[in-house]
Coordinates of C-alpha atoms in Angstrom, one line a residue:
M1 CA 134.9 268.5 -16.9
S2 CA 132.9 270.4 -19.6
P3 CA 129.7 272.2 -18.5
I4 CA 126.3 270.8 -19.5
I5 CA 125.1 273.1 -22.2
K6 CA 121.5 273.1 -23.4
R7 CA 121.3 273.6 -27.1
K8 CA 118.4 275.4 -28.7
G9 CA 115.5 273.0 -29.4
E10 CA 116.9 270.3 -27.2
K11 CA 115.1 268.9 -24.1
F12 CA 117.3 269.3 -21.0
T13 CA 118.1 266.0 -19.2
L14 CA 120.2 265.7 -16.2
P15 CA 122.4 262.6 -16.1
S16 CA 121.4 260.0 -13.5
K17 CA 124.8 260.2 -11.7
Y18 CA 124.4 263.9 -11.2
L19 CA 120.9 263.4 -9.9
L20 CA 122.0 260.8 -7.5
F21 CA 124.8 263.0 -6.3
I22 CA 122.5 266.0 -5.7
L23 CA 119.9 263.9 -3.9
T24 CA 122.6 262.4 -1.7
I25 CA 123.9 265.9 -0.7
L26 CA 120.4 267.0 0.1
C27 CA 119.7 263.9 2.2
T28 CA 122.9 264.3 4.1
G29 CA 122.4 268.0 4.7
M30 CA 118.9 267.4 6.0
V31 CA 120.1 264.6 8.3
L32 CA 122.8 266.9 9.8
L33 CA 120.3 269.7 10.1
T34 CA 117.9 267.5 12.0
F35 CA 120.5 266.2 14.5
H36 CA 122.5 269.4 15.1
T37 CA 119.8 272.0 15.3
T38 CA 116.4 272.5 16.9
I39 CA 114.9 274.1 13.9
F40 CA 112.5 271.1 13.5
S41 CA 111.4 271.1 17.1
G42 CA 108.0 272.1 18.1
P43 CA 105.4 272.9 15.4
L44 CA 108.0 272.6 12.7
G45 CA 108.8 269.1 13.7
M46 CA 105.3 268.0 12.8
V47 CA 105.7 269.7 9.4
A48 CA 109.1 268.0 8.9
G49 CA 107.5 264.7 9.7
Y50 CA 105.1 265.1 6.8
T51 CA 107.5 266.7 4.3
I52 CA 111.2 266.1 5.0
V53 CA 111.0 262.5 6.4
P54 CA 109.1 261.1 3.3
F55 CA 111.5 263.0 1.2
Q56 CA 114.4 261.4 2.9
E57 CA 112.8 258.0 2.6
G58 CA 112.3 258.6 -1.1
I59 CA 115.9 259.5 -1.5
S60 CA 117.0 256.4 0.4
A61 CA 114.8 254.2 -1.7
A62 CA 116.1 255.7 -4.9
G63 CA 119.7 255.2 -3.7
S64 CA 118.9 251.5 -2.8
F65 CA 117.2 251.0 -6.2
L66 CA 120.2 252.5 -8.1
R67 CA 122.7 250.4 -6.1
S68 CA 120.6 247.2 -6.8
R69 CA 120.5 248.0 -10.5
S70 CA 124.2 248.6 -10.5
E71 CA 124.8 245.2 -8.8
E72 CA 122.4 243.5 -11.3
L73 CA 124.2 245.1 -14.2
G74 CA 127.5 243.9 -12.8
Q75 CA 126.1 240.3 -12.4
I76 CA 124.7 240.4 -16.0
R77 CA 128.2 241.4 -17.3
D78 CA 129.7 238.6 -15.4
L79 CA 127.1 236.1 -16.7
I80 CA 127.7 237.3 -20.3
A81 CA 131.4 236.9 -20.0
E82 CA 130.9 233.4 -18.4
N83 CA 128.5 232.5 -21.2
E84 CA 131.0 233.5 -23.9
S85 CA 133.7 231.5 -22.1
L86 CA 131.4 228.4 -22.0
R87 CA 130.5 228.8 -25.6
T88 CA 134.1 228.9 -26.6
Q89 CA 134.8 225.7 -24.5
V90 CA 131.8 224.0 -26.2
D91 CA 133.2 224.9 -29.7
E92 CA 136.6 223.6 -28.8
L93 CA 135.2 220.4 -27.4
T94 CA 133.1 220.0 -30.5
I95 CA 136.1 220.4 -32.7
E96 CA 138.1 217.9 -30.6
N97 CA 135.3 215.4 -30.6
T98 CA 135.1 215.6 -34.4
R99 CA 138.8 215.1 -34.7
L100 CA 138.7 212.1 -32.4
Q101 CA 135.8 210.6 -34.4
Q102 CA 137.8 211.1 -37.6
D103 CA 140.9 209.5 -36.1
R104 CA 138.7 206.5 -35.0
Y105 CA 137.3 206.1 -38.5
E106 CA 140.8 206.3 -40.0
L107 CA 142.1 203.8 -37.5
T108 CA 139.2 201.4 -38.5
N109 CA 140.0 201.8 -42.2
L110 CA 143.7 201.2 -41.5
R111 CA 143.0 198.1 -39.6
E112 CA 140.9 196.8 -42.4
L113 CA 143.7 197.5 -44.9
Y114 CA 146.2 195.8 -42.6
N115 CA 144.0 192.7 -42.3
L116 CA 143.5 192.8 -46.1
D117 CA 147.2 193.1 -46.6
S118 CA 147.8 190.1 -44.3
Q119 CA 145.3 188.0 -46.3
Y120 CA 147.2 188.7 -49.6
D121 CA 150.7 188.8 -48.2
E122 CA 152.0 187.1 -51.4
Y123 CA 151.6 190.4 -53.2
D124 CA 153.6 193.6 -52.7
K125 CA 151.2 196.5 -52.1
I126 CA 151.2 200.2 -51.4
G127 CA 148.6 202.2 -49.6
A128 CA 147.0 205.3 -51.2
R129 CA 144.4 207.9 -50.3
I130 CA 141.4 208.9 -52.5
I131 CA 141.7 212.5 -53.5
A132 CA 138.9 212.9 -56.1
R133 CA 136.1 211.0 -57.6
D134 CA 133.6 211.3 -60.5
A135 CA 130.1 212.6 -59.7
G136 CA 127.6 210.2 -58.2
N137 CA 126.8 208.4 -55.0
W138 CA 129.5 205.7 -55.4
F139 CA 133.2 205.4 -55.9
Y140 CA 133.0 203.8 -59.4
S141 CA 135.8 206.0 -60.8
F142 CA 138.2 207.9 -58.6
V143 CA 141.7 209.3 -58.3
I144 CA 144.4 208.3 -55.7
N145 CA 147.4 210.2 -54.5
K146 CA 150.0 207.7 -55.8
G147 CA 151.4 207.4 -59.3
T148 CA 154.3 206.4 -61.5
D149 CA 156.8 207.9 -59.1
D150 CA 155.6 205.3 -56.6
G151 CA 155.8 202.4 -59.1
I152 CA 152.2 202.3 -60.1
V153 CA 151.3 201.5 -63.7
V154 CA 148.1 200.9 -65.7
D155 CA 146.2 197.6 -64.9
M156 CA 147.5 197.2 -61.4
N157 CA 144.8 195.8 -59.2
V158 CA 143.2 197.9 -56.4
M159 CA 141.8 196.5 -53.1
A160 CA 140.0 197.8 -50.0
G161 CA 137.8 196.7 -47.2
S162 CA 137.6 192.9 -47.8
G163 CA 138.4 192.5 -51.4
L164 CA 138.6 193.8 -55.0
V165 CA 137.9 197.4 -55.8
G166 CA 139.0 197.6 -59.5
R167 CA 142.1 198.4 -61.5
I168 CA 144.3 201.4 -62.5
V169 CA 143.3 202.8 -65.9
D170 CA 145.4 206.0 -66.0
T171 CA 148.5 207.4 -64.2
G172 CA 150.5 210.5 -63.6
P173 CA 153.7 211.2 -61.6
N174 CA 151.8 211.5 -58.3
W175 CA 148.2 210.4 -59.1
S176 CA 146.4 207.4 -60.6
K177 CA 142.8 206.9 -61.8
V178 CA 140.9 203.8 -60.7
K179 CA 137.9 202.2 -62.4
A180 CA 135.8 200.1 -60.0
L181 CA 134.3 196.8 -60.8
I182 CA 130.8 198.3 -60.3
A183 CA 131.2 200.7 -63.3
D184 CA 128.9 200.1 -66.2
D185 CA 131.7 199.1 -68.6
S186 CA 133.5 196.9 -66.2
N187 CA 133.8 193.1 -66.8
V188 CA 135.8 190.7 -64.5
S189 CA 136.6 187.0 -65.2
A190 CA 135.7 185.3 -61.9
M191 CA 135.1 181.9 -60.4
V192 CA 133.3 180.2 -57.6
L193 CA 135.9 179.6 -54.9
S194 CA 134.4 176.3 -53.8
S195 CA 133.9 174.7 -57.2
S196 CA 136.2 176.7 -59.5
D197 CA 133.3 177.2 -61.9
N198 CA 133.9 180.3 -64.1
M199 CA 131.7 183.3 -64.7
I200 CA 131.7 186.9 -65.9
V201 CA 131.0 189.6 -63.3
T202 CA 129.6 192.8 -64.9
G203 CA 129.2 196.3 -63.4
D204 CA 125.9 198.1 -63.3
L205 CA 125.5 201.4 -61.4
K206 CA 121.7 201.3 -61.5
L207 CA 121.8 197.7 -60.2
Y208 CA 124.3 198.7 -57.5
A209 CA 121.6 201.0 -56.1
S210 CA 120.2 197.8 -54.6
G211 CA 123.7 196.8 -53.3
V212 CA 124.4 194.1 -55.8
I213 CA 126.2 193.5 -59.2
S214 CA 125.4 190.8 -61.7
F215 CA 127.1 187.7 -63.0
E216 CA 126.4 185.5 -66.0
Q217 CA 127.7 182.6 -68.1
L218 CA 128.1 180.3 -65.0
I219 CA 128.2 176.6 -66.1
D220 CA 127.1 174.6 -63.1
R221 CA 126.0 171.2 -64.4
D222 CA 126.1 169.5 -61.0
D223 CA 124.1 172.3 -59.2
V224 CA 126.8 172.7 -56.6
V225 CA 126.9 176.5 -56.5
V226 CA 124.6 178.0 -53.9
E227 CA 123.8 181.3 -52.4
G228 CA 126.5 182.6 -50.1
D229 CA 129.4 181.1 -52.1
K230 CA 132.5 183.2 -52.4
I231 CA 133.3 184.7 -55.8
V232 CA 137.0 185.5 -56.5
T233 CA 139.0 186.6 -59.5
S234 CA 139.7 183.8 -61.9
N235 CA 143.0 182.4 -63.1
I236 CA 142.1 183.1 -66.7
S237 CA 141.5 186.8 -66.1
D238 CA 143.7 189.0 -68.3
K239 CA 143.6 192.0 -66.0
Y240 CA 143.2 190.7 -62.5
L241 CA 145.4 188.6 -60.3
P242 CA 143.8 185.3 -59.2
G243 CA 142.1 184.6 -55.9
I244 CA 141.1 188.2 -54.9
L245 CA 137.6 188.2 -53.3
I246 CA 134.9 189.9 -55.3
G247 CA 131.8 189.1 -53.1
Y248 CA 129.2 186.6 -52.3
I249 CA 126.4 185.1 -54.4
S250 CA 123.1 186.6 -53.2
S251 CA 120.8 184.9 -55.8
I252 CA 121.2 182.5 -58.7
N253 CA 118.9 181.6 -61.6
R254 CA 119.0 179.1 -64.5
D255 CA 119.1 180.8 -67.9
A256 CA 116.5 180.1 -70.6
N257 CA 119.1 178.0 -72.6
N258 CA 119.1 175.6 -69.6
L259 CA 122.9 175.5 -69.9
T260 CA 124.2 178.5 -68.0
K261 CA 123.2 180.3 -64.9
S262 CA 123.2 184.0 -63.9
G263 CA 122.4 186.0 -60.8
Y264 CA 123.6 188.6 -58.4
I265 CA 126.6 189.2 -56.2
T266 CA 126.9 191.3 -53.1
P267 CA 130.4 192.9 -53.3
A268 CA 132.8 192.5 -50.5
V269 CA 133.7 196.3 -50.7
D270 CA 131.4 199.1 -49.7
F271 CA 131.7 201.4 -52.7
E272 CA 129.8 204.2 -50.9
H273 CA 132.4 204.7 -48.2
L274 CA 136.0 204.6 -49.5
E275 CA 138.9 206.6 -48.2
E276 CA 142.1 204.5 -48.5
V277 CA 143.0 201.7 -50.8
L278 CA 145.8 199.2 -51.5
V279 CA 147.4 199.0 -54.9
V280 CA 149.0 195.7 -55.7
L281 CA 152.4 196.4 -57.3
E282 CA 152.2 193.5 -59.7
L283 CA 150.6 192.9 -63.1
K284 CA 148.8 189.8 -64.2
Q285 CA 151.1 187.7 -66.3
T286 CA 149.5 187.0 -69.7
V287 CA 150.6 185.0 -72.7
E288 CA 150.9 187.1 -75.9

């Protein structure tokens, strides 16, 4: 053990462990001296009662205080270690909870795709995941992780949720780009399912901020079309297979020419929350 050397200009401080050791030796020596000698008998005993005994009590109190502090420090160290362990467990549980929630959402999406696949079982389809999208709040143009290597070509129809999303507009070996029916330059030939009356459904991103898209050129001479009617892709569409659900009429108005009607449709697909889609591996047959 190296000696304690006082450097010039430094204030000498005795470490607490040495101080406790010295005080303990002094206390022990005085106790032995008290019990094994008569030096403190008689007049000296009274002096000892006023000097040595308080000194012993002080040493004993100091020892008790230092022991208590040592125990408290040990408890604090244990609490800190326990707190770190609990914090680690909380982080692990948070990660596990997030993973379970994600699995639940994916399971819900897969169930929706399965139900959609069952509704249109006459078409061959392939599932794909969205890997990129254009800037904006909605999936009006996005990229999926399937391409020509998977048999996908331009103009194949894309579905999700409960109906039509859009169509393929560009492809690569392992990717394809989809333009949704809510895009500003999108037009779909559609019809009212209950009456087979034709119309044109047009995309409008500003309008979709209200949760709807528009339709026009509906000829409804008998006034049989009402709000809530299903709108599906029409047989005369040149890009889309017939009978795929687009949405439901939310409002309908007669145009100024008094011959046609226009209005708004609530899409069957939530274009704000898309993760997986189905690509129909067929093209609409058209006559050249």
